[in-house]
Short mmCIF file of C-alpha atoms and ligand atoms in Angstrom, two decimals:
data_model
loop_
_atom_site.label_atom_id
_atom_site.label_comp_id
_atom_site.label_asym_id
_atom_site.label_seq_id
_atom_site.Cartn_x
_atom_site.Cartn_y
_atom_site.Cartn_z
CA MET N 1 1.39 -24.35 5.30
CA ASP N 2 4.92 -23.53 5.86
CA ILE N 3 6.01 -20.25 3.89
CA GLN N 4 9.58 -20.17 3.05
CA THR N 5 9.91 -18.37 -0.43
CA ILE N 6 7.55 -14.91 -0.92
CA GLY N 7 7.38 -13.50 -4.61
CA ILE N 8 6.76 -9.96 -4.44
CA VAL N 9 5.44 -8.34 -8.24
CA GLY N 10 6.03 -4.65 -8.09
CA ALA N 11 9.39 -2.77 -6.91
CA GLY N 12 8.07 0.39 -6.46
CA GLN N 13 7.38 2.02 -3.27
CA MET N 14 5.34 -0.82 -1.72
CA GLY N 15 7.16 -3.81 -3.02
CA ASN N 16 10.58 -2.68 -2.01
CA GLY N 17 9.35 -2.00 1.66
CA ILE N 18 7.66 -5.36 1.35
CA ALA N 19 10.57 -6.99 0.37
CA HIS N 20 12.79 -5.18 3.03
CA VAL N 21 10.81 -6.59 5.99
CA MET N 22 10.38 -10.03 4.59
CA SER N 23 13.98 -10.63 3.97
CA LEU N 24 14.90 -9.19 7.26
CA ALA N 25 12.53 -11.87 9.06
CA GLY N 26 14.18 -14.57 7.03
CA TYR N 27 12.11 -15.36 4.44
CA ASP N 28 13.62 -15.77 0.75
CA VAL N 29 12.45 -13.50 -1.69
CA ARG N 30 12.06 -13.17 -5.57
CA LEU N 31 11.47 -9.59 -6.86
CA THR N 32 10.00 -8.79 -9.86
CA ASP N 33 9.34 -5.63 -11.85
CA VAL N 34 8.16 -4.84 -15.69
CA SER N 35 11.04 -1.91 -15.31
CA GLU N 36 14.42 -3.21 -14.72
CA ASP N 37 15.48 0.23 -13.49
CA ALA N 38 13.15 0.01 -10.76
CA LEU N 39 14.45 -3.16 -9.47
CA ALA N 40 18.20 -1.74 -9.49
CA LYS N 41 16.16 1.06 -7.54
CA ALA N 42 14.62 -0.93 -5.36
CA MET N 43 17.95 -2.87 -4.18
CA GLU N 44 19.53 0.59 -3.77
CA ILE N 45 16.56 2.12 -1.71
CA MET N 46 16.41 -1.31 0.60
CA GLN N 47 20.51 -1.29 1.36
CA GLY N 48 19.97 2.69 2.21
CA ASN N 49 17.19 2.08 4.44
CA MET N 50 18.99 -1.16 6.20
CA ALA N 51 22.15 0.76 6.52
CA ARG N 52 20.25 3.30 8.88
CA GLN N 53 18.58 0.67 10.95
CA VAL N 54 22.45 -0.47 10.87
CA GLY N 55 23.45 3.04 12.12
CA ARG N 56 20.14 3.57 14.73
CA GLY N 57 21.37 0.03 16.15
CA LYS N 58 17.67 -1.82 15.30
CA ILE N 59 19.62 -4.57 13.39
CA SER N 60 23.29 -5.87 13.01
CA GLU N 61 25.59 -5.40 9.59
CA ALA N 62 25.23 -9.29 9.32
CA ASP N 63 21.51 -9.12 9.33
CA MET N 64 21.57 -6.46 7.15
CA GLN N 65 23.90 -8.54 4.46
CA ALA N 66 22.28 -11.94 5.28
CA ALA N 67 18.94 -10.24 4.32
CA LEU N 68 20.20 -8.56 1.07
CA GLY N 69 21.80 -11.79 0.11
CA ARG N 70 18.12 -13.54 0.46
CA ILE N 71 16.96 -11.26 -2.02
CA VAL N 72 16.95 -12.29 -5.87
CA THR N 73 15.59 -9.87 -8.41
CA THR N 74 14.39 -10.67 -11.86
CA PRO N 75 12.72 -9.07 -14.52
CA THR N 76 10.78 -12.52 -15.46
CA LEU N 77 7.48 -12.76 -13.76
CA THR N 78 7.29 -16.38 -14.28
CA ASP N 79 10.57 -16.83 -12.27
CA LEU N 80 8.23 -16.27 -9.23
CA GLY N 81 6.06 -19.22 -10.12
CA GLN N 82 7.38 -22.09 -7.60
CA SER N 83 7.05 -19.13 -4.56
CA ASP N 84 5.15 -20.22 -1.76
CA LEU N 85 3.15 -17.15 -1.34
CA ILE N 86 3.16 -14.58 -3.87
CA ILE N 87 2.26 -10.57 -2.92
CA GLU N 88 1.40 -8.78 -5.97
CA ALA N 89 2.30 -4.66 -5.46
CA ALA N 90 2.23 -2.94 -9.23
CA THR N 91 0.53 -0.28 -10.11
CA GLU N 92 -3.36 0.10 -9.27
CA ARG N 93 -4.88 -0.86 -12.19
CA GLU N 94 -7.23 -3.91 -12.30
CA THR N 95 -6.35 -4.77 -15.86
CA VAL N 96 -2.50 -4.64 -14.86
CA LYS N 97 -3.07 -6.73 -11.70
CA GLN N 98 -5.64 -9.24 -13.82
CA ALA N 99 -2.55 -9.78 -16.26
CA ILE N 100 -0.06 -10.48 -13.66
CA PHE N 101 -2.39 -13.36 -12.21
CA GLU N 102 -3.20 -14.55 -15.38
CA ASP N 103 0.54 -15.02 -16.79
CA LEU N 104 1.90 -16.52 -13.57
CA ILE N 105 -1.03 -19.04 -13.14
CA PRO N 106 0.64 -21.79 -15.73
CA TYR N 107 3.55 -21.49 -13.23
CA LEU N 108 2.67 -22.00 -9.99
CA LYS N 109 2.72 -24.81 -7.78
CA PRO N 110 -0.55 -26.39 -6.69
CA GLU N 111 -0.54 -24.97 -3.47
CA THR N 112 1.32 -21.20 -3.72
CA ILE N 113 -1.15 -18.64 -2.17
CA LEU N 114 -1.40 -15.75 -4.72
CA THR N 115 -2.14 -12.02 -2.58
CA SER N 116 -2.64 -8.43 -3.56
CA ASN N 117 -1.29 -5.36 -2.02
CA THR N 118 -4.28 -3.38 -3.55
CA SER N 119 -5.76 -0.45 -1.56
CA SER N 120 -9.13 -0.17 -3.36
CA ILE N 121 -9.71 -2.92 -5.69
CA SER N 122 -12.14 -5.87 -5.08
CA ILE N 123 -10.10 -8.91 -3.84
CA THR N 124 -13.05 -11.46 -4.51
CA ARG N 125 -13.42 -9.98 -8.16
CA LEU N 126 -9.25 -10.53 -8.88
CA ALA N 127 -9.59 -14.09 -7.19
CA SER N 128 -12.25 -15.06 -9.30
CA ARG N 129 -10.54 -14.74 -12.32
CA THR N 130 -7.69 -17.01 -11.11
CA ASP N 131 -7.91 -20.57 -10.98
CA ARG N 132 -7.58 -20.69 -6.96
CA PRO N 133 -10.14 -18.00 -5.54
CA GLU N 134 -9.80 -20.22 -2.02
CA ARG N 135 -6.45 -19.66 -2.01
CA PHE N 136 -6.32 -15.86 -2.80
CA MET N 137 -6.71 -12.84 -0.44
CA GLY N 138 -5.85 -9.23 0.22
CA PHE N 139 -2.42 -8.39 1.97
CA HIS N 140 -2.58 -4.71 2.33
CA PHE N 141 0.75 -3.49 4.20
CA MET N 142 0.81 0.55 5.08
CA ASN N 143 3.19 3.01 3.92
CA PRO N 144 6.03 3.42 4.59
CA VAL N 145 6.11 -1.01 5.38
CA PRO N 146 9.32 -0.85 7.58
CA VAL N 147 7.95 1.25 9.56
CA MET N 148 3.99 0.77 9.96
CA GLN N 149 3.07 -1.79 12.38
CA LEU N 150 -0.25 -3.05 10.81
CA VAL N 151 -1.18 -5.59 7.89
CA GLU N 152 -5.05 -5.79 6.72
CA LEU N 153 -5.76 -9.13 5.75
CA ILE N 154 -8.83 -9.36 3.37
CA ARG N 155 -10.87 -12.29 2.51
CA GLY N 156 -12.45 -12.70 -0.39
CA ILE N 157 -16.11 -14.44 -0.71
CA ALA N 158 -13.94 -17.71 -1.52
CA THR N 159 -10.96 -17.15 0.69
CA ASN N 160 -10.47 -20.60 2.90
CA GLN N 161 -9.09 -20.77 6.46
CA GLU N 162 -6.01 -22.50 5.79
CA THR N 163 -5.04 -19.44 3.31
CA PHE N 164 -6.12 -17.23 6.12
CA ALA N 165 -4.01 -18.72 8.64
CA ALA N 166 -0.81 -18.73 6.52
CA CYS N 167 -1.06 -15.33 5.85
CA GLN N 168 -1.53 -14.54 9.89
CA ALA N 169 1.26 -16.44 10.47
CA VAL N 170 4.06 -14.63 7.84
CA VAL N 171 2.50 -11.27 9.33
CA ASP N 172 3.39 -12.98 12.75
CA LYS N 173 6.55 -13.74 11.81
CA LEU N 174 7.38 -9.70 10.93
CA GLY N 175 6.58 -8.84 14.10
CA LYS N 176 3.88 -6.65 12.64
CA THR N 177 -0.20 -6.96 13.73
CA ALA N 178 -2.85 -8.25 11.47
CA ALA N 179 -6.54 -6.48 11.52
CA SER N 180 -8.91 -9.06 9.53
CA ALA N 181 -11.38 -7.18 7.47
CA GLU N 182 -14.20 -8.03 4.95
CA ASP N 183 -13.88 -7.30 1.53
CA PHE N 184 -15.58 -4.22 0.96
CA PRO N 185 -14.62 -0.86 -0.58
CA GLY N 186 -11.52 0.85 1.43
CA PHE N 187 -11.34 -2.26 3.68
CA ILE N 188 -10.78 -0.75 7.37
CA VAL N 189 -8.26 1.92 7.65
CA ASN N 190 -8.84 3.94 4.15
CA ARG N 191 -13.33 3.57 5.09
CA ILE N 192 -11.96 5.39 8.03
CA LEU N 193 -9.03 7.61 7.10
CA MET N 194 -10.14 8.89 3.97
CA PRO N 195 -13.89 10.15 4.98
CA MET N 196 -12.10 11.86 7.76
CA ILE N 197 -9.43 13.83 5.48
CA ASN N 198 -12.16 14.51 3.04
CA GLU N 199 -14.36 16.18 5.57
CA ALA N 200 -11.16 18.30 6.30
CA VAL N 201 -11.10 19.54 3.16
CA TYR N 202 -14.78 20.09 3.26
CA THR N 203 -13.93 22.27 6.41
CA LEU N 204 -11.12 24.00 4.44
CA TYR N 205 -13.58 24.64 1.17
CA GLU N 206 -16.37 26.15 3.30
CA GLY N 207 -14.21 28.62 5.22
CA VAL N 208 -14.56 27.21 8.40
CA GLY N 209 -11.10 26.79 9.32
CA ASN N 210 -8.05 27.58 7.30
CA VAL N 211 -5.19 25.09 7.05
CA ASN N 212 -3.22 26.11 9.99
CA SER N 213 -6.07 25.70 12.20
CA ILE N 214 -7.64 22.79 11.34
CA ASP N 215 -4.32 20.89 11.04
CA SER N 216 -3.54 22.33 14.70
CA SER N 217 -7.02 21.53 16.02
CA MET N 218 -6.75 17.98 15.07
CA LYS N 219 -3.34 17.54 16.55
CA LEU N 220 -3.80 19.36 19.90
CA GLY N 221 -8.05 18.68 20.06
CA ALA N 222 -7.90 15.11 18.94
CA ASN N 223 -4.17 13.96 19.84
CA HIS N 224 -3.55 13.22 15.94
CA PRO N 225 0.02 12.87 15.61
CA MET N 226 -0.50 14.72 12.29
CA GLY N 227 -3.18 16.90 11.11
CA PRO N 228 -5.44 15.47 8.22
CA LEU N 229 -4.23 18.27 5.62
CA GLU N 230 -0.76 17.49 6.25
CA LEU N 231 -1.47 13.74 6.34
CA ALA N 232 -3.55 14.23 3.06
CA ASP N 233 -0.04 15.99 1.79
CA PHE N 234 2.15 12.85 2.74
CA ILE N 235 -0.03 10.20 1.12
CA GLY N 236 -0.76 12.17 -2.34
CA LEU N 237 -3.85 13.94 -2.77
CA ASP N 238 -4.39 12.55 -6.21
CA THR N 239 -4.07 8.69 -4.13
CA CYS N 240 -6.74 10.50 -1.72
CA LEU N 241 -9.18 11.43 -4.58
CA ALA N 242 -9.02 7.74 -6.07
CA ILE N 243 -9.83 6.23 -3.05
CA MET N 244 -12.88 8.46 -1.87
CA ASN N 245 -14.05 7.65 -5.62
CA VAL N 246 -13.88 4.01 -4.67
CA LEU N 247 -15.99 4.72 -1.53
CA HIS N 248 -18.45 6.52 -3.67
CA ASP N 249 -18.82 4.12 -6.42
CA GLY N 250 -18.73 1.13 -3.99
CA LEU N 251 -20.56 2.26 -1.47
CA ALA N 252 -23.36 4.55 -3.47
CA ASP N 253 -23.78 6.88 -0.54
CA THR N 254 -23.15 10.67 -0.86
CA LYS N 255 -21.47 10.82 2.01
CA TYR N 256 -18.14 9.81 0.47
CA ARG N 257 -18.76 12.63 -2.23
CA PRO N 258 -15.24 13.78 -2.79
CA CYS N 259 -14.85 17.80 -1.66
CA PRO N 260 -14.66 19.60 -5.41
CA LEU N 261 -11.73 21.63 -3.51
CA LEU N 262 -9.78 18.09 -3.33
CA THR N 263 -11.01 17.42 -6.81
CA LYS N 264 -9.36 21.06 -7.93
CA TYR N 265 -6.05 20.53 -5.99
CA VAL N 266 -5.68 17.47 -8.10
CA GLU N 267 -6.38 19.11 -11.51
CA ALA N 268 -4.12 21.57 -10.36
CA GLY N 269 -1.15 19.12 -10.47
CA TRP N 270 -0.91 20.23 -6.50
CA LEU N 271 -0.54 16.56 -5.13
CA GLY N 272 1.18 17.37 -1.95
CA ARG N 273 4.58 16.31 -1.06
CA LYS N 274 5.99 14.25 -3.87
CA THR N 275 4.83 17.53 -6.20
CA GLU N 276 6.22 19.72 -3.34
CA ARG N 277 2.61 21.35 -3.39
CA GLY N 278 -0.73 20.95 -1.89
CA PHE N 279 -2.37 21.88 1.31
CA TYR N 280 1.41 23.36 2.03
CA ASP N 281 3.54 24.87 -0.31
CA TYR N 282 7.20 22.69 0.51
CA ARG N 283 9.79 24.58 -1.82
CA GLY N 284 11.30 26.38 0.79
CA GLU N 285 13.04 25.66 4.21
CA THR N 286 9.42 25.38 6.12
CA PRO N 287 6.09 23.97 4.52
CA VAL N 288 3.62 27.15 4.21
CA PRO N 289 -0.03 26.49 3.84
CA THR N 290 -1.45 27.27 0.52
CA ARG N 291 -4.71 28.45 1.96
P1 NAD K 1 4.54 2.47 -7.32
O1 NAD K 1 4.26 3.47 -8.34
O2 NAD K 1 5.58 3.12 -6.53
O3 NAD K 1 4.99 1.11 -7.69
C1 NAD K 1 4.58 0.11 -8.72
C2 NAD K 1 5.71 -0.82 -9.63
O4 NAD K 1 5.11 -1.83 -10.14
C3 NAD K 1 6.34 0.22 -10.59
O5 NAD K 1 7.76 -0.22 -10.28
C4 NAD K 1 6.07 -0.40 -11.92
O6 NAD K 1 7.29 -0.43 -12.89
C5 NAD K 1 5.60 -1.94 -11.37
N1 NAD K 1 4.34 -2.71 -12.60
C6 NAD K 1 3.72 -2.06 -13.13
N2 NAD K 1 3.24 -3.18 -13.91
C7 NAD K 1 3.61 -4.17 -13.66
C8 NAD K 1 3.71 -5.67 -14.02
N3 NAD K 1 2.58 -6.00 -15.23
N4 NAD K 1 4.92 -6.44 -13.70
C9 NAD K 1 5.69 -6.19 -12.96
N5 NAD K 1 5.49 -4.60 -11.97
C10 NAD K 1 4.97 -4.04 -12.79
O7 NAD K 1 3.27 2.17 -6.51
P2 NAD K 1 3.03 1.81 -4.90
O8 NAD K 1 2.30 3.05 -4.28
O9 NAD K 1 4.24 0.97 -4.95
O10 NAD K 1 1.99 0.95 -4.97
C11 NAD K 1 1.71 -0.68 -5.33
C12 NAD K 1 0.50 -1.11 -4.63
O11 NAD K 1 0.32 -0.86 -3.37
C13 NAD K 1 -0.61 -0.51 -5.58
O12 NAD K 1 -1.44 -1.83 -5.68
C14 NAD K 1 -1.21 0.23 -4.10
O13 NAD K 1 -2.79 0.50 -3.86
C15 NAD K 1 -0.85 -0.41 -3.09
N6 NAD K 1 -0.48 0.43 -1.61
C16 NAD K 1 -0.27 1.60 -1.88
C17 NAD K 1 0.15 2.63 -0.58
C18 NAD K 1 0.81 3.89 -0.90
O14 NAD K 1 0.98 4.55 0.08
N7 NAD K 1 1.60 3.90 -1.75
C19 NAD K 1 -0.19 1.69 0.49
C20 NAD K 1 -0.87 0.55 0.53
C21 NAD K 1 -0.62 0.00 -0.71
#
């Protein structure tokens, strides 16, 4: 199936990144959000990010103008119905996502592929509530979308090969790399990454190391570009905790038990960079460890 028009639901952090890369790759993009503010802000952010790419010589001014011209924003969800592929990137709440698919269904073409960018909700369960579980799958981008090379493609139990191949072709056209994952909690990246971050927090909690020694150890001793606590602050400690809870609940194994210290930071509202405090305090010139 040839994909030309891509509908994106949700114009937040991920939605605007997805619209950015899709429009630069030549796809016609229809972007919607319940918040008109979010739509206006998304266009501004994309313009700023593309201008930076022009500045660095990565794309030309003409590429940028053409890409921005391929993006149409609309507050009306059903305007996306005639898209070849829909990527849902709205708030991470199952009832929100389910309602979006329900509202879209009467307006879809029979061949439209539905996908979700969810980090943690079961693709099979979302698919089962649509009229096309065989044309439904997970299309999981990493943040920030224009920078990160990987896309996880997740098959639900009913996803057919034609749907998978069509999504794989889109990832290829973006110049990104797809990893195929089965539909189990955390897929591949979060299944491996989050327990490592959680273990780093346990290491801190038990006093085996402090913030500096833990992050330096993993940077210099394991060649990680960022320490696990620094990375946790970047992702958001609330997001890390939510994903650990999904692994713990979904796999029912105590090895995924969220560290009580992680819970404590979230309770304090110390969520990392976005609140200027997490394992580091970002309010000054340079980040200062909080433990
Ligand atoms: P965000 O909060 O930045 O954006 C979500 C957007 O969805 C908001 O603009 C909100 O107004 C909009 N929205 C809410 N309900 C809607 C509805 N009914 N219809 C249309 N728009 C609606 O969140 P985000 O970080 O962009 O995450 C979006 C999705 O991507 C989530 O499923 C999340 O799990 C997933 N994801 C996030 C990351 C990450 O690092 N942030 C990485 C990979 C995947």
